PDB file of C-alpha atoms and ligand atoms in Angstrom:
ATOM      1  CA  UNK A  37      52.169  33.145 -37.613  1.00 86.00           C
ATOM      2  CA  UNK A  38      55.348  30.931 -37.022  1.00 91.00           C
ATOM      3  CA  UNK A  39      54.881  27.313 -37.319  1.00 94.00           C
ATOM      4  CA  UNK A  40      55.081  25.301 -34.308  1.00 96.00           C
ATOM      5  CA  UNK A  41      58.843  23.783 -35.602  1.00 95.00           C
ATOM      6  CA  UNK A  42      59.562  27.238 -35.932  1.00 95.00           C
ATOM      7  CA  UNK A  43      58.398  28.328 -31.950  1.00 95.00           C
ATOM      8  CA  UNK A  44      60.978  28.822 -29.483  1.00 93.00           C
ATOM      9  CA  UNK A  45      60.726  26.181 -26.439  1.00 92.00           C
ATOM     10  CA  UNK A  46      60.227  27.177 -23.061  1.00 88.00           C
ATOM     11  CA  UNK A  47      62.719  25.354 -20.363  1.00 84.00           C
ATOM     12  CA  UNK A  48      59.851  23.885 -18.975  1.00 84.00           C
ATOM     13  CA  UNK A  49      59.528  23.992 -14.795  1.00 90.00           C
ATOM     14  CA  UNK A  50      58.036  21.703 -11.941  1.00 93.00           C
ATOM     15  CA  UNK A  51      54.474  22.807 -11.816  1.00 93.00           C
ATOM     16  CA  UNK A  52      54.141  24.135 -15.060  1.00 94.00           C
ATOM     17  CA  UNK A  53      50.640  23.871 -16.518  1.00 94.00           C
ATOM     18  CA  UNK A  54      49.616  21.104 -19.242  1.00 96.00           C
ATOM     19  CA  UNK A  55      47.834  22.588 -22.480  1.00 97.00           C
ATOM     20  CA  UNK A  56      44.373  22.397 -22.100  1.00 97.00           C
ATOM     21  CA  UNK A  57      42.698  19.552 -23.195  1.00 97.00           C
ATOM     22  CA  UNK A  58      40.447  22.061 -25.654  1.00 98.00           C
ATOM     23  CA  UNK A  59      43.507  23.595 -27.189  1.00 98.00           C
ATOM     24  CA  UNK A  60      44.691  19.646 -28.666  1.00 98.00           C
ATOM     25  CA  UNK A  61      43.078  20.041 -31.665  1.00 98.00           C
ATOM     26  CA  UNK A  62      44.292  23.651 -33.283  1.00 97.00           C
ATOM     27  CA  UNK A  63      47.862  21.926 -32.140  1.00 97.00           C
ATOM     28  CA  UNK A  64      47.422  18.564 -34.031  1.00 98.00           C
ATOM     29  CA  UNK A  65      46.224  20.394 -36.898  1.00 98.00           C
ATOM     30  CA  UNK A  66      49.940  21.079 -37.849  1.00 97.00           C
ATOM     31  CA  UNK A  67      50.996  17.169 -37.090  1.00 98.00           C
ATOM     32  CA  UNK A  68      48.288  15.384 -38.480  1.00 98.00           C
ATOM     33  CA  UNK A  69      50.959  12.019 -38.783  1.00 98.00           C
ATOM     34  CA  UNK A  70      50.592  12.149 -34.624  1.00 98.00           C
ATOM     35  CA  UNK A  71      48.267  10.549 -31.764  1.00 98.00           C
ATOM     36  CA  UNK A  72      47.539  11.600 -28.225  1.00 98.00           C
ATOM     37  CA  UNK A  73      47.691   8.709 -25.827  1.00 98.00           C
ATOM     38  CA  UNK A  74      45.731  10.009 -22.565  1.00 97.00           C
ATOM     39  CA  UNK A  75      46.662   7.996 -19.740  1.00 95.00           C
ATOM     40  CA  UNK A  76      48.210   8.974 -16.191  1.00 95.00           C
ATOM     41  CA  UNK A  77      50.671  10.987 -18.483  1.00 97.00           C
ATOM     42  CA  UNK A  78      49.447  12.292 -21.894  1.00 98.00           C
ATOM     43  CA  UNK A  79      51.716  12.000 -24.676  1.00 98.00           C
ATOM     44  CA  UNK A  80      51.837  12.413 -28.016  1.00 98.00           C
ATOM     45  CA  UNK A  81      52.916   8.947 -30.213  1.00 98.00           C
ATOM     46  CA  UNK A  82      53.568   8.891 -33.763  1.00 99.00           C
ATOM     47  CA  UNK A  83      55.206   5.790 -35.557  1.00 98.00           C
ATOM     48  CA  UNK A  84      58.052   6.327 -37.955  1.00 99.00           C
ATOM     49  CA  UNK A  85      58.529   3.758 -41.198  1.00 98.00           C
ATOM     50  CA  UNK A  86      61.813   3.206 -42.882  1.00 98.00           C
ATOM     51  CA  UNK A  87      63.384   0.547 -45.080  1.00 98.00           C
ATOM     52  CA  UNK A  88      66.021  -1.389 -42.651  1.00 98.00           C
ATOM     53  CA  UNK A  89      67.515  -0.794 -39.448  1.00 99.00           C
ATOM     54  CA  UNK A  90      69.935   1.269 -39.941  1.00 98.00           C
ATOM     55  CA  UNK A  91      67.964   4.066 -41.569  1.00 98.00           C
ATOM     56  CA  UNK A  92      65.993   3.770 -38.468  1.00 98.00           C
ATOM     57  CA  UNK A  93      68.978   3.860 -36.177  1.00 98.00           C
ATOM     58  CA  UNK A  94      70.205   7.030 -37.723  1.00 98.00           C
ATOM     59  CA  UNK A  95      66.908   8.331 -37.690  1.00 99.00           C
ATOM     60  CA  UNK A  96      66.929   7.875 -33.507  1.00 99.00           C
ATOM     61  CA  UNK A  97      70.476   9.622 -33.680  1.00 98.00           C
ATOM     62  CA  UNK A  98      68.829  13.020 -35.482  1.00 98.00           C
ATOM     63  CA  UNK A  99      65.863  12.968 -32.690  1.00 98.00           C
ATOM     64  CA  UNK A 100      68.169  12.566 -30.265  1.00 98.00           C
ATOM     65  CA  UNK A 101      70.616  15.450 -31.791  1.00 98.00           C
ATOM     66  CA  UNK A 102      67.854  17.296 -31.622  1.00 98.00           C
ATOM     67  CA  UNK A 103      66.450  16.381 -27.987  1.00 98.00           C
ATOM     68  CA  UNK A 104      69.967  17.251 -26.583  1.00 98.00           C
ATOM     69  CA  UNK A 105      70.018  20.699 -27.816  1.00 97.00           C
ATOM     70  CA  UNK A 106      66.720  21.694 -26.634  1.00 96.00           C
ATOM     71  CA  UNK A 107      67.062  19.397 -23.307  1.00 96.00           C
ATOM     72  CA  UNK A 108      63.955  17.406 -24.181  1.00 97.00           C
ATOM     73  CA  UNK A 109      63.899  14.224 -24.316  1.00 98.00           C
ATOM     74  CA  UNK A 110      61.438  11.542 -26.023  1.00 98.00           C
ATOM     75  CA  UNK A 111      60.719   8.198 -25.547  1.00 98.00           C
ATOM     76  CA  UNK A 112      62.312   6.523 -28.835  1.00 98.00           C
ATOM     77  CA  UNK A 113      61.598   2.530 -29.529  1.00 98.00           C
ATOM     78  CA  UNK A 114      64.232   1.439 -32.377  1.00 99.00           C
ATOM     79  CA  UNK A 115      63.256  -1.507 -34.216  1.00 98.00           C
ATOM     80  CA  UNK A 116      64.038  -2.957 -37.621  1.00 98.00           C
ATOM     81  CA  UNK A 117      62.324  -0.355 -40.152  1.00 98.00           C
ATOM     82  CA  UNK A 118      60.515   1.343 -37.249  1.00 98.00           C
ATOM     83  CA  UNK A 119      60.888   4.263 -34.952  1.00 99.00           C
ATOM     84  CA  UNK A 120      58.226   5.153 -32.178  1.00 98.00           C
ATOM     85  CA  UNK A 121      58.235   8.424 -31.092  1.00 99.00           C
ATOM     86  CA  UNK A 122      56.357   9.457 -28.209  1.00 98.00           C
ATOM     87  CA  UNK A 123      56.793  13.446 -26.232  1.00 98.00           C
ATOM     88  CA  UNK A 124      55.852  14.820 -23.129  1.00 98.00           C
ATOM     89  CA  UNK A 125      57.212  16.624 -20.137  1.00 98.00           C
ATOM     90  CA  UNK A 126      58.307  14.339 -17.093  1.00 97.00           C
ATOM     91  CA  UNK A 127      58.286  17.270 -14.995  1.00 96.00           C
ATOM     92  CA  UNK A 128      54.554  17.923 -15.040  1.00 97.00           C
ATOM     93  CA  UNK A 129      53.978  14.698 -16.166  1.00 97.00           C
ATOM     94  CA  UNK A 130      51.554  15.504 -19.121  1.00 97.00           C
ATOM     95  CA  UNK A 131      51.527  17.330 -22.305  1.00 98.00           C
ATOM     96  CA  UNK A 132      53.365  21.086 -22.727  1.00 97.00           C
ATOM     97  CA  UNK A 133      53.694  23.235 -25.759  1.00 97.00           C
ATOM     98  CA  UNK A 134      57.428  22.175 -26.066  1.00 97.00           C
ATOM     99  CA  UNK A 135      56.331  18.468 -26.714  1.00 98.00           C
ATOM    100  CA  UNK A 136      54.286  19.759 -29.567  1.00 98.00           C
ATOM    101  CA  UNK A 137      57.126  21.547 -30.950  1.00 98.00           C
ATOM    102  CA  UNK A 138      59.620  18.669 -30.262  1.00 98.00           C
ATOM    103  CA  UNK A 139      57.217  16.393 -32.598  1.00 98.00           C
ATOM    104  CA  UNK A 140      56.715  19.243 -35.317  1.00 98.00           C
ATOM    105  CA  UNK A 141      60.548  19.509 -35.357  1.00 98.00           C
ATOM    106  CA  UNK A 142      60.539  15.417 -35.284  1.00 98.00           C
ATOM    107  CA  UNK A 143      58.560  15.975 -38.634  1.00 98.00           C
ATOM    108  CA  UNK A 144      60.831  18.252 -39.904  1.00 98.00           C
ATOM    109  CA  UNK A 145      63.902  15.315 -39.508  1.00 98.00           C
ATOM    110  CA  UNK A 146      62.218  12.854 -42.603  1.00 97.00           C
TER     111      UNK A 146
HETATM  112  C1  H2B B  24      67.663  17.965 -15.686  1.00 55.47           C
HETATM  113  C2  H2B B  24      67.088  17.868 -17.090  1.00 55.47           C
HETATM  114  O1  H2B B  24      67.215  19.080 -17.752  1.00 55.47           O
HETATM  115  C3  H2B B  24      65.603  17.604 -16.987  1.00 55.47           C
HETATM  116  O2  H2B B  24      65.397  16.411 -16.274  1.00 55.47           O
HETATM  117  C4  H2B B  24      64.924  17.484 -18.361  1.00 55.47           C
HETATM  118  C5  H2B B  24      65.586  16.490 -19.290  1.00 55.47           C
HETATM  119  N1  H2B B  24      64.732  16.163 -20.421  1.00 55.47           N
HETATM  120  C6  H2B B  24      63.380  16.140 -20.275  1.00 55.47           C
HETATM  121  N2  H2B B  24      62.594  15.645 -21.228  1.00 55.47           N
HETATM  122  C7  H2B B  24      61.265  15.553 -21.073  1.00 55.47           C
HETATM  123  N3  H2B B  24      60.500  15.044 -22.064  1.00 55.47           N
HETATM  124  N4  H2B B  24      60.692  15.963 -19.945  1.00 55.47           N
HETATM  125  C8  H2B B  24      61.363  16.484 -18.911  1.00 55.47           C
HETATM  126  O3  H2B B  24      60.771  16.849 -17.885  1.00 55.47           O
HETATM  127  C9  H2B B  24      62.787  16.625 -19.052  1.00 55.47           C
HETATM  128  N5  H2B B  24      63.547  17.169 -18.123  1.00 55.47           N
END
């Protein structure tokens, strides 16, 4: 069974469905270091620690590197020794499979 960094994303379309609340858990089995923020649009959040800014800053370049090439896009918050992460699909506004790839594949970067 391939990993979830290792899954293929699907272009995700206007009125494609959100996973199912019930299938969360198998899914944050494999990204243990991430949260699920349920509000109007679920997303998952996971906080990223580093020693200064710039290995922060360079750590929002890779997520972005890899963003661009899938076309998906996070929310990133930069800080001094801190990167916030947070995934999920504008289009459907909620949680797809991609955005759980996207944050294994956000493991993969550290
Ligand atoms: C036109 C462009 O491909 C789309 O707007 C993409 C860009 N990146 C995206 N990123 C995320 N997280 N959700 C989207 O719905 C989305 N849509």
């Amino acid at each position: 069974m391939a990993t979830l960094a290792e899954q293929e994303c699907e272009v995700c379309r206007v009125g494609a469905p959100t996973v199912p609340e019930e299938e969360w858990p198998v899914l944050l089995a494999e990204l243990p270091e991430w949260s699920i923020e349920k509000g109007v649009e679920n997303c998952l959040s996971r906080v990223f620690v580093f020693k200064n800014f710039a290995q922060a800053l360079q750590f929002t370049n890779q997520v972005g590197a890899v963003a661009e090439s899938e076309g998906h896009h996070p929310l990133l918050i930069t800080e001094w020794g801190r990167v916030t992460v947070k995934w999920w699909t504008h289009k459907i506004g909620g949680l797809h499979k991609t955005d759980f790839i996207m944050a294994a594949r956000t493991d993969k970067l550290v």
